[in-house]
Amino acid sequence: MVYVKYNRSGGGWGCLILGILGLVAGYYILKGLFYVLYVASPVLFVLALAINWRAVADTGRDFLSLLQRNPLGGLVLGALAVVGFPVLALYLFVRALGYTRMEQFSRTMRERHEAPEAEFVEFEELESRPNKDTPPVVEDVEIEPLPEPDKPARAEQEQPKPGNTYDEFFK
């Protein structure tokens, strides 16, 4: 028999109260963060334009293509963008920073992989054709014919085994 010890220390109610207090604290923290974003959103938007204006233009182009593909979804997203402009401004700022980082990264990778102009690389030419369109030149080579392979005994020449009824199906 299994005995279960019931603890009456208020674990259920304590967790519920703590959870409610955590939700209330999270609400006020997010409300304060949204207020800070609301105050800083014009600055973030202007900084996004100054850092890389293509990020803002690409976001606008994506929005217009969404309006063409799905008008109802585009209108809903437009309403959310107006209501949540501080979040949109933060998104545009982060996207502009990401565009700049990607440009720096691609520039660095290009510089790393470019060979210096003064350095020559030794190579051996494998095939030389004057033009890509001309077929390669094939030299005439004497080819000896292969000997005829030994022919195996044919199955028709074999005698059928007595008592095998399935041989009738393959005739």
mmCIF file with all atom_site columns, C-alpha atoms in Angstrom:
data_model
loop_
_atom_site.group_PDB
_atom_site.id
_atom_site.type_symbol
_atom_site.label_atom_id
_atom_site.label_alt_id
_atom_site.label_comp_id
_atom_site.label_asym_id
_atom_site.label_entity_id
_atom_site.label_seq_id
_atom_site.pdbx_PDB_ins_code
_atom_site.Cartn_x
_atom_site.Cartn_y
_atom_site.Cartn_z
_atom_site.occupancy
_atom_site.B_iso_or_equiv
_atom_site.pdbx_formal_charge
_atom_site.auth_seq_id
_atom_site.auth_comp_id
_atom_site.auth_asym_id
_atom_site.auth_atom_id
_atom_site.pdbx_PDB_model_num
ATOM 1   C CA . MET A 1 1   ? 0.000  0.000   0.000   1.00 0.00 ? 1   MET A CA 1
ATOM 2   C CA . VAL A 1 2   ? 1.233  3.507   -0.879  1.00 0.00 ? 2   VAL A CA 1
ATOM 3   C CA . TYR A 1 3   ? 0.892  6.243   1.704   1.00 0.00 ? 3   TYR A CA 1
ATOM 4   C CA . VAL A 1 4   ? 0.757  9.852   0.513   1.00 0.00 ? 4   VAL A CA 1
ATOM 5   C CA . LYS A 1 5   ? 1.694  12.520  3.001   1.00 0.00 ? 5   LYS A CA 1
ATOM 6   C CA . TYR A 1 6   ? -0.394 15.646  2.521   1.00 0.00 ? 6   TYR A CA 1
ATOM 7   C CA . ASN A 1 7   ? 1.412  18.863  3.387   1.00 0.00 ? 7   ASN A CA 1
ATOM 8   C CA . ARG A 1 8   ? -0.906 21.623  4.588   1.00 0.00 ? 8   ARG A CA 1
ATOM 9   C CA . SER A 1 9   ? 1.690  24.361  4.540   1.00 0.00 ? 9   SER A CA 1
ATOM 10  C CA . GLY A 1 10  ? -0.226 26.330  1.911   1.00 0.00 ? 10  GLY A CA 1
ATOM 11  C CA . GLY A 1 11  ? 1.955  25.376  -1.095  1.00 0.00 ? 11  GLY A CA 1
ATOM 12  C CA . GLY A 1 12  ? -0.939 25.654  -3.530  1.00 0.00 ? 12  GLY A CA 1
ATOM 13  C CA . TRP A 1 13  ? -2.144 29.039  -2.321  1.00 0.00 ? 13  TRP A CA 1
ATOM 14  C CA . GLY A 1 14  ? 1.379  30.332  -1.887  1.00 0.00 ? 14  GLY A CA 1
ATOM 15  C CA . CYS A 1 15  ? 2.268  29.446  -5.481  1.00 0.00 ? 15  CYS A CA 1
ATOM 16  C CA . LEU A 1 16  ? -0.937 31.039  -6.750  1.00 0.00 ? 16  LEU A CA 1
ATOM 17  C CA . ILE A 1 17  ? -0.289 34.275  -4.860  1.00 0.00 ? 17  ILE A CA 1
ATOM 18  C CA . LEU A 1 18  ? 3.337  34.350  -5.966  1.00 0.00 ? 18  LEU A CA 1
ATOM 19  C CA . GLY A 1 19  ? 2.292  33.754  -9.585  1.00 0.00 ? 19  GLY A CA 1
ATOM 20  C CA . ILE A 1 20  ? -0.236 36.584  -9.472  1.00 0.00 ? 20  ILE A CA 1
ATOM 21  C CA . LEU A 1 21  ? 2.368  38.917  -7.949  1.00 0.00 ? 21  LEU A CA 1
ATOM 22  C CA . GLY A 1 22  ? 4.829  37.901  -10.693 1.00 0.00 ? 22  GLY A CA 1
ATOM 23  C CA . LEU A 1 23  ? 2.277  38.682  -13.407 1.00 0.00 ? 23  LEU A CA 1
ATOM 24  C CA . VAL A 1 24  ? 1.499  42.083  -11.868 1.00 0.00 ? 24  VAL A CA 1
ATOM 25  C CA . ALA A 1 25  ? 5.221  42.900  -11.586 1.00 0.00 ? 25  ALA A CA 1
ATOM 26  C CA . GLY A 1 26  ? 5.778  41.789  -15.201 1.00 0.00 ? 26  GLY A CA 1
ATOM 27  C CA . TYR A 1 27  ? 2.895  44.012  -16.332 1.00 0.00 ? 27  TYR A CA 1
ATOM 28  C CA . TYR A 1 28  ? 4.380  47.092  -14.667 1.00 0.00 ? 28  TYR A CA 1
ATOM 29  C CA . ILE A 1 29  ? 7.869  46.320  -15.963 1.00 0.00 ? 29  ILE A CA 1
ATOM 30  C CA . LEU A 1 30  ? 6.595  45.952  -19.541 1.00 0.00 ? 30  LEU A CA 1
ATOM 31  C CA . LYS A 1 31  ? 4.464  49.081  -19.141 1.00 0.00 ? 31  LYS A CA 1
ATOM 32  C CA . GLY A 1 32  ? 7.540  51.062  -18.068 1.00 0.00 ? 32  GLY A CA 1
ATOM 33  C CA . LEU A 1 33  ? 9.586  49.611  -20.946 1.00 0.00 ? 33  LEU A CA 1
ATOM 34  C CA . PHE A 1 34  ? 6.840  50.511  -23.421 1.00 0.00 ? 34  PHE A CA 1
ATOM 35  C CA . TYR A 1 35  ? 6.737  54.073  -22.012 1.00 0.00 ? 35  TYR A CA 1
ATOM 36  C CA . VAL A 1 36  ? 10.510 54.420  -22.445 1.00 0.00 ? 36  VAL A CA 1
ATOM 37  C CA . LEU A 1 37  ? 10.202 53.120  -26.009 1.00 0.00 ? 37  LEU A CA 1
ATOM 38  C CA . TYR A 1 38  ? 7.314  55.540  -26.621 1.00 0.00 ? 38  TYR A CA 1
ATOM 39  C CA . VAL A 1 39  ? 9.486  58.491  -25.607 1.00 0.00 ? 39  VAL A CA 1
ATOM 40  C CA . ALA A 1 40  ? 12.530 57.217  -27.527 1.00 0.00 ? 40  ALA A CA 1
ATOM 41  C CA . SER A 1 41  ? 10.696 56.024  -30.669 1.00 0.00 ? 41  SER A CA 1
ATOM 42  C CA . PRO A 1 42  ? 11.142 59.218  -32.757 1.00 0.00 ? 42  PRO A CA 1
ATOM 43  C CA . VAL A 1 43  ? 14.856 59.200  -31.957 1.00 0.00 ? 43  VAL A CA 1
ATOM 44  C CA . LEU A 1 44  ? 15.126 55.487  -32.792 1.00 0.00 ? 44  LEU A CA 1
ATOM 45  C CA . PHE A 1 45  ? 13.299 56.051  -36.093 1.00 0.00 ? 45  PHE A CA 1
ATOM 46  C CA . VAL A 1 46  ? 15.588 58.936  -37.101 1.00 0.00 ? 46  VAL A CA 1
ATOM 47  C CA . LEU A 1 47  ? 18.666 56.937  -36.054 1.00 0.00 ? 47  LEU A CA 1
ATOM 48  C CA . ALA A 1 48  ? 17.462 53.999  -38.171 1.00 0.00 ? 48  ALA A CA 1
ATOM 49  C CA . LEU A 1 49  ? 17.162 56.338  -41.158 1.00 0.00 ? 49  LEU A CA 1
ATOM 50  C CA . ALA A 1 50  ? 20.606 57.806  -40.479 1.00 0.00 ? 50  ALA A CA 1
ATOM 51  C CA . ILE A 1 51  ? 22.368 54.472  -39.951 1.00 0.00 ? 51  ILE A CA 1
ATOM 52  C CA . ASN A 1 52  ? 20.948 52.689  -42.974 1.00 0.00 ? 52  ASN A CA 1
ATOM 53  C CA . TRP A 1 53  ? 17.910 54.051  -44.757 1.00 0.00 ? 53  TRP A CA 1
ATOM 54  C CA . ARG A 1 54  ? 17.566 50.838  -46.785 1.00 0.00 ? 54  ARG A CA 1
ATOM 55  C CA . ALA A 1 55  ? 16.299 48.993  -43.709 1.00 0.00 ? 55  ALA A CA 1
ATOM 56  C CA . VAL A 1 56  ? 13.335 51.375  -43.451 1.00 0.00 ? 56  VAL A CA 1
ATOM 57  C CA . ALA A 1 57  ? 12.743 51.262  -47.221 1.00 0.00 ? 57  ALA A CA 1
ATOM 58  C CA . ASP A 1 58  ? 12.859 47.446  -47.259 1.00 0.00 ? 58  ASP A CA 1
ATOM 59  C CA . THR A 1 59  ? 10.370 47.272  -44.387 1.00 0.00 ? 59  THR A CA 1
ATOM 60  C CA . GLY A 1 60  ? 8.014  49.612  -46.257 1.00 0.00 ? 60  GLY A CA 1
ATOM 61  C CA . ARG A 1 61  ? 8.393  47.576  -49.444 1.00 0.00 ? 61  ARG A CA 1
ATOM 62  C CA . ASP A 1 62  ? 7.645  44.375  -47.505 1.00 0.00 ? 62  ASP A CA 1
ATOM 63  C CA . PHE A 1 63  ? 4.526  46.017  -46.070 1.00 0.00 ? 63  PHE A CA 1
ATOM 64  C CA . LEU A 1 64  ? 3.323  47.096  -49.518 1.00 0.00 ? 64  LEU A CA 1
ATOM 65  C CA . SER A 1 65  ? 3.886  43.625  -50.956 1.00 0.00 ? 65  SER A CA 1
ATOM 66  C CA . LEU A 1 66  ? 1.886  42.182  -48.036 1.00 0.00 ? 66  LEU A CA 1
ATOM 67  C CA . LEU A 1 67  ? -0.939 44.613  -48.868 1.00 0.00 ? 67  LEU A CA 1
ATOM 68  C CA . GLN A 1 68  ? -0.930 43.364  -52.465 1.00 0.00 ? 68  GLN A CA 1
ATOM 69  C CA . ARG A 1 69  ? -0.842 39.676  -51.524 1.00 0.00 ? 69  ARG A CA 1
ATOM 70  C CA . ASN A 1 70  ? -3.154 39.771  -48.509 1.00 0.00 ? 70  ASN A CA 1
ATOM 71  C CA . PRO A 1 71  ? -5.059 43.049  -48.119 1.00 0.00 ? 71  PRO A CA 1
ATOM 72  C CA . LEU A 1 72  ? -6.772 42.097  -44.860 1.00 0.00 ? 72  LEU A CA 1
ATOM 73  C CA . GLY A 1 73  ? -3.526 40.947  -43.255 1.00 0.00 ? 73  GLY A CA 1
ATOM 74  C CA . GLY A 1 74  ? -1.800 44.105  -44.475 1.00 0.00 ? 74  GLY A CA 1
ATOM 75  C CA . LEU A 1 75  ? -4.468 46.311  -42.905 1.00 0.00 ? 75  LEU A CA 1
ATOM 76  C CA . VAL A 1 76  ? -4.235 44.426  -39.614 1.00 0.00 ? 76  VAL A CA 1
ATOM 77  C CA . LEU A 1 77  ? -0.436 44.748  -39.650 1.00 0.00 ? 77  LEU A CA 1
ATOM 78  C CA . GLY A 1 78  ? -0.737 48.460  -40.466 1.00 0.00 ? 78  GLY A CA 1
ATOM 79  C CA . ALA A 1 79  ? -3.063 48.976  -37.491 1.00 0.00 ? 79  ALA A CA 1
ATOM 80  C CA . LEU A 1 80  ? -0.643 47.072  -35.250 1.00 0.00 ? 80  LEU A CA 1
ATOM 81  C CA . ALA A 1 81  ? 2.227  49.214  -36.563 1.00 0.00 ? 81  ALA A CA 1
ATOM 82  C CA . VAL A 1 82  ? 0.353  52.393  -35.646 1.00 0.00 ? 82  VAL A CA 1
ATOM 83  C CA . VAL A 1 83  ? -0.589 51.141  -32.176 1.00 0.00 ? 83  VAL A CA 1
ATOM 84  C CA . GLY A 1 84  ? 2.814  49.611  -31.560 1.00 0.00 ? 84  GLY A CA 1
ATOM 85  C CA . PHE A 1 85  ? 4.929  52.323  -33.183 1.00 0.00 ? 85  PHE A CA 1
ATOM 86  C CA . PRO A 1 86  ? 7.522  52.250  -30.364 1.00 0.00 ? 86  PRO A CA 1
ATOM 87  C CA . VAL A 1 87  ? 8.119  48.549  -31.024 1.00 0.00 ? 87  VAL A CA 1
ATOM 88  C CA . LEU A 1 88  ? 8.243  49.203  -34.780 1.00 0.00 ? 88  LEU A CA 1
ATOM 89  C CA . ALA A 1 89  ? 10.803 51.988  -34.264 1.00 0.00 ? 89  ALA A CA 1
ATOM 90  C CA . LEU A 1 90  ? 12.939 49.636  -32.163 1.00 0.00 ? 90  LEU A CA 1
ATOM 91  C CA . TYR A 1 91  ? 12.620 46.953  -34.879 1.00 0.00 ? 91  TYR A CA 1
ATOM 92  C CA . LEU A 1 92  ? 13.707 49.399  -37.591 1.00 0.00 ? 92  LEU A CA 1
ATOM 93  C CA . PHE A 1 93  ? 16.670 50.543  -35.492 1.00 0.00 ? 93  PHE A CA 1
ATOM 94  C CA . VAL A 1 94  ? 17.835 46.971  -34.864 1.00 0.00 ? 94  VAL A CA 1
ATOM 95  C CA . ARG A 1 95  ? 17.323 46.089  -38.536 1.00 0.00 ? 95  ARG A CA 1
ATOM 96  C CA . ALA A 1 96  ? 19.418 49.089  -39.622 1.00 0.00 ? 96  ALA A CA 1
ATOM 97  C CA . LEU A 1 97  ? 22.185 48.015  -37.248 1.00 0.00 ? 97  LEU A CA 1
ATOM 98  C CA . GLY A 1 98  ? 21.968 44.484  -38.666 1.00 0.00 ? 98  GLY A CA 1
ATOM 99  C CA . TYR A 1 99  ? 22.244 45.766  -42.237 1.00 0.00 ? 99  TYR A CA 1
ATOM 100 C CA . THR A 1 100 ? 25.358 47.731  -41.295 1.00 0.00 ? 100 THR A CA 1
ATOM 101 C CA . ARG A 1 101 ? 26.909 44.706  -39.581 1.00 0.00 ? 101 ARG A CA 1
ATOM 102 C CA . MET A 1 102 ? 26.206 42.527  -42.625 1.00 0.00 ? 102 MET A CA 1
ATOM 103 C CA . GLU A 1 103 ? 27.820 45.084  -44.933 1.00 0.00 ? 103 GLU A CA 1
ATOM 104 C CA . GLN A 1 104 ? 30.919 45.198  -42.712 1.00 0.00 ? 104 GLN A CA 1
ATOM 105 C CA . PHE A 1 105 ? 31.039 41.407  -42.556 1.00 0.00 ? 105 PHE A CA 1
ATOM 106 C CA . SER A 1 106 ? 30.708 40.971  -46.330 1.00 0.00 ? 106 SER A CA 1
ATOM 107 C CA . ARG A 1 107 ? 33.371 43.659  -46.921 1.00 0.00 ? 107 ARG A CA 1
ATOM 108 C CA . THR A 1 108 ? 35.728 41.873  -44.526 1.00 0.00 ? 108 THR A CA 1
ATOM 109 C CA . MET A 1 109 ? 35.117 38.517  -46.182 1.00 0.00 ? 109 MET A CA 1
ATOM 110 C CA . ARG A 1 110 ? 35.707 39.992  -49.652 1.00 0.00 ? 110 ARG A CA 1
ATOM 111 C CA . GLU A 1 111 ? 39.001 41.543  -48.527 1.00 0.00 ? 111 GLU A CA 1
ATOM 112 C CA . ARG A 1 112 ? 40.111 38.249  -47.011 1.00 0.00 ? 112 ARG A CA 1
ATOM 113 C CA . HIS A 1 113 ? 39.384 36.206  -50.107 1.00 0.00 ? 113 HIS A CA 1
ATOM 114 C CA . GLU A 1 114 ? 40.772 38.591  -52.711 1.00 0.00 ? 114 GLU A CA 1
ATOM 115 C CA . ALA A 1 115 ? 44.241 37.586  -53.932 1.00 0.00 ? 115 ALA A CA 1
ATOM 116 C CA . PRO A 1 116 ? 46.828 40.362  -53.959 1.00 0.00 ? 116 PRO A CA 1
ATOM 117 C CA . GLU A 1 117 ? 47.473 41.701  -57.456 1.00 0.00 ? 117 GLU A CA 1
ATOM 118 C CA . ALA A 1 118 ? 51.267 41.283  -57.337 1.00 0.00 ? 118 ALA A CA 1
ATOM 119 C CA . GLU A 1 119 ? 51.162 37.614  -56.315 1.00 0.00 ? 119 GLU A CA 1
ATOM 120 C CA . PHE A 1 120 ? 51.322 35.049  -59.131 1.00 0.00 ? 120 PHE A CA 1
ATOM 121 C CA . VAL A 1 121 ? 50.173 31.502  -58.685 1.00 0.00 ? 121 VAL A CA 1
ATOM 122 C CA . GLU A 1 122 ? 51.977 28.608  -60.360 1.00 0.00 ? 122 GLU A CA 1
ATOM 123 C CA . PHE A 1 123 ? 49.655 26.401  -62.367 1.00 0.00 ? 123 PHE A CA 1
ATOM 124 C CA . GLU A 1 124 ? 49.735 23.705  -64.978 1.00 0.00 ? 124 GLU A CA 1
ATOM 125 C CA . GLU A 1 125 ? 47.465 24.020  -67.965 1.00 0.00 ? 125 GLU A CA 1
ATOM 126 C CA . LEU A 1 126 ? 45.483 20.840  -68.374 1.00 0.00 ? 126 LEU A CA 1
ATOM 127 C CA . GLU A 1 127 ? 43.617 21.494  -71.592 1.00 0.00 ? 127 GLU A CA 1
ATOM 128 C CA . SER A 1 128 ? 44.022 24.202  -74.146 1.00 0.00 ? 128 SER A CA 1
ATOM 129 C CA . ARG A 1 129 ? 41.225 25.185  -76.516 1.00 0.00 ? 129 ARG A CA 1
ATOM 130 C CA . PRO A 1 130 ? 41.235 28.416  -78.492 1.00 0.00 ? 130 PRO A CA 1
ATOM 131 C CA . ASN A 1 131 ? 37.508 28.925  -77.960 1.00 0.00 ? 131 ASN A CA 1
ATOM 132 C CA . LYS A 1 132 ? 34.903 27.457  -75.628 1.00 0.00 ? 132 LYS A CA 1
ATOM 133 C CA . ASP A 1 133 ? 32.624 26.640  -78.559 1.00 0.00 ? 133 ASP A CA 1
ATOM 134 C CA . THR A 1 134 ? 35.149 24.475  -80.390 1.00 0.00 ? 134 THR A CA 1
ATOM 135 C CA . PRO A 1 135 ? 35.060 20.814  -79.405 1.00 0.00 ? 135 PRO A CA 1
ATOM 136 C CA . PRO A 1 136 ? 38.192 19.292  -77.889 1.00 0.00 ? 136 PRO A CA 1
ATOM 137 C CA . VAL A 1 137 ? 40.625 17.601  -80.257 1.00 0.00 ? 137 VAL A CA 1
ATOM 138 C CA . VAL A 1 138 ? 40.654 13.825  -79.916 1.00 0.00 ? 138 VAL A CA 1
ATOM 139 C CA . GLU A 1 139 ? 43.743 11.985  -81.068 1.00 0.00 ? 139 GLU A CA 1
ATOM 140 C CA . ASP A 1 140 ? 43.327 8.879   -83.190 1.00 0.00 ? 140 ASP A CA 1
ATOM 141 C CA . VAL A 1 141 ? 44.266 5.833   -81.196 1.00 0.00 ? 141 VAL A CA 1
ATOM 142 C CA . GLU A 1 142 ? 44.363 2.246   -82.419 1.00 0.00 ? 142 GLU A CA 1
ATOM 143 C CA . ILE A 1 143 ? 41.865 0.255   -80.406 1.00 0.00 ? 143 ILE A CA 1
ATOM 144 C CA . GLU A 1 144 ? 42.111 -3.513  -80.395 1.00 0.00 ? 144 GLU A CA 1
ATOM 145 C CA . PRO A 1 145 ? 38.763 -5.272  -80.414 1.00 0.00 ? 145 PRO A CA 1
ATOM 146 C CA . LEU A 1 146 ? 37.889 -7.175  -77.301 1.00 0.00 ? 146 LEU A CA 1
ATOM 147 C CA . PRO A 1 147 ? 37.620 -10.944 -77.542 1.00 0.00 ? 147 PRO A CA 1
ATOM 148 C CA . GLU A 1 148 ? 34.143 -12.419 -77.588 1.00 0.00 ? 148 GLU A CA 1
ATOM 149 C CA . PRO A 1 149 ? 32.980 -13.349 -74.102 1.00 0.00 ? 149 PRO A CA 1
ATOM 150 C CA . ASP A 1 150 ? 32.233 -16.975 -73.333 1.00 0.00 ? 150 ASP A CA 1
ATOM 151 C CA . LYS A 1 151 ? 28.555 -17.646 -73.811 1.00 0.00 ? 151 LYS A CA 1
ATOM 152 C CA . PRO A 1 152 ? 26.937 -19.374 -70.847 1.00 0.00 ? 152 PRO A CA 1
ATOM 153 C CA . ALA A 1 153 ? 24.717 -22.364 -71.404 1.00 0.00 ? 153 ALA A CA 1
ATOM 154 C CA . ARG A 1 154 ? 21.172 -21.260 -72.108 1.00 0.00 ? 154 ARG A CA 1
ATOM 155 C CA . ALA A 1 155 ? 18.381 -22.105 -69.718 1.00 0.00 ? 155 ALA A CA 1
ATOM 156 C CA . GLU A 1 156 ? 16.277 -23.513 -72.587 1.00 0.00 ? 156 GLU A CA 1
ATOM 157 C CA . GLN A 1 157 ? 18.838 -26.221 -73.216 1.00 0.00 ? 157 GLN A CA 1
ATOM 158 C CA . GLU A 1 158 ? 18.650 -27.465 -69.632 1.00 0.00 ? 158 GLU A CA 1
ATOM 159 C CA . GLN A 1 159 ? 16.334 -30.312 -68.939 1.00 0.00 ? 159 GLN A CA 1
ATOM 160 C CA . PRO A 1 160 ? 13.423 -29.422 -66.666 1.00 0.00 ? 160 PRO A CA 1
ATOM 161 C CA . LYS A 1 161 ? 13.390 -31.156 -63.330 1.00 0.00 ? 161 LYS A CA 1
ATOM 162 C CA . PRO A 1 162 ? 10.660 -33.709 -62.992 1.00 0.00 ? 162 PRO A CA 1
ATOM 163 C CA . GLY A 1 163 ? 7.855  -32.850 -60.626 1.00 0.00 ? 163 GLY A CA 1
ATOM 164 C CA . ASN A 1 164 ? 8.284  -29.031 -60.886 1.00 0.00 ? 164 ASN A CA 1
ATOM 165 C CA . THR A 1 165 ? 4.860  -27.666 -61.823 1.00 0.00 ? 165 THR A CA 1
ATOM 166 C CA . TYR A 1 166 ? 5.946  -24.055 -61.967 1.00 0.00 ? 166 TYR A CA 1
ATOM 167 C CA . ASP A 1 167 ? 7.974  -24.545 -65.165 1.00 0.00 ? 167 ASP A CA 1
ATOM 168 C CA . GLU A 1 168 ? 4.718  -24.460 -67.130 1.00 0.00 ? 168 GLU A CA 1
ATOM 169 C CA . PHE A 1 169 ? 4.098  -20.827 -66.151 1.00 0.00 ? 169 PHE A CA 1
ATOM 170 C CA . PHE A 1 170 ? 7.384  -19.604 -67.660 1.00 0.00 ? 170 PHE A CA 1
ATOM 171 C CA . LYS A 1 171 ? 7.035  -21.124 -71.122 1.00 0.00 ? 171 LYS A CA 1
#
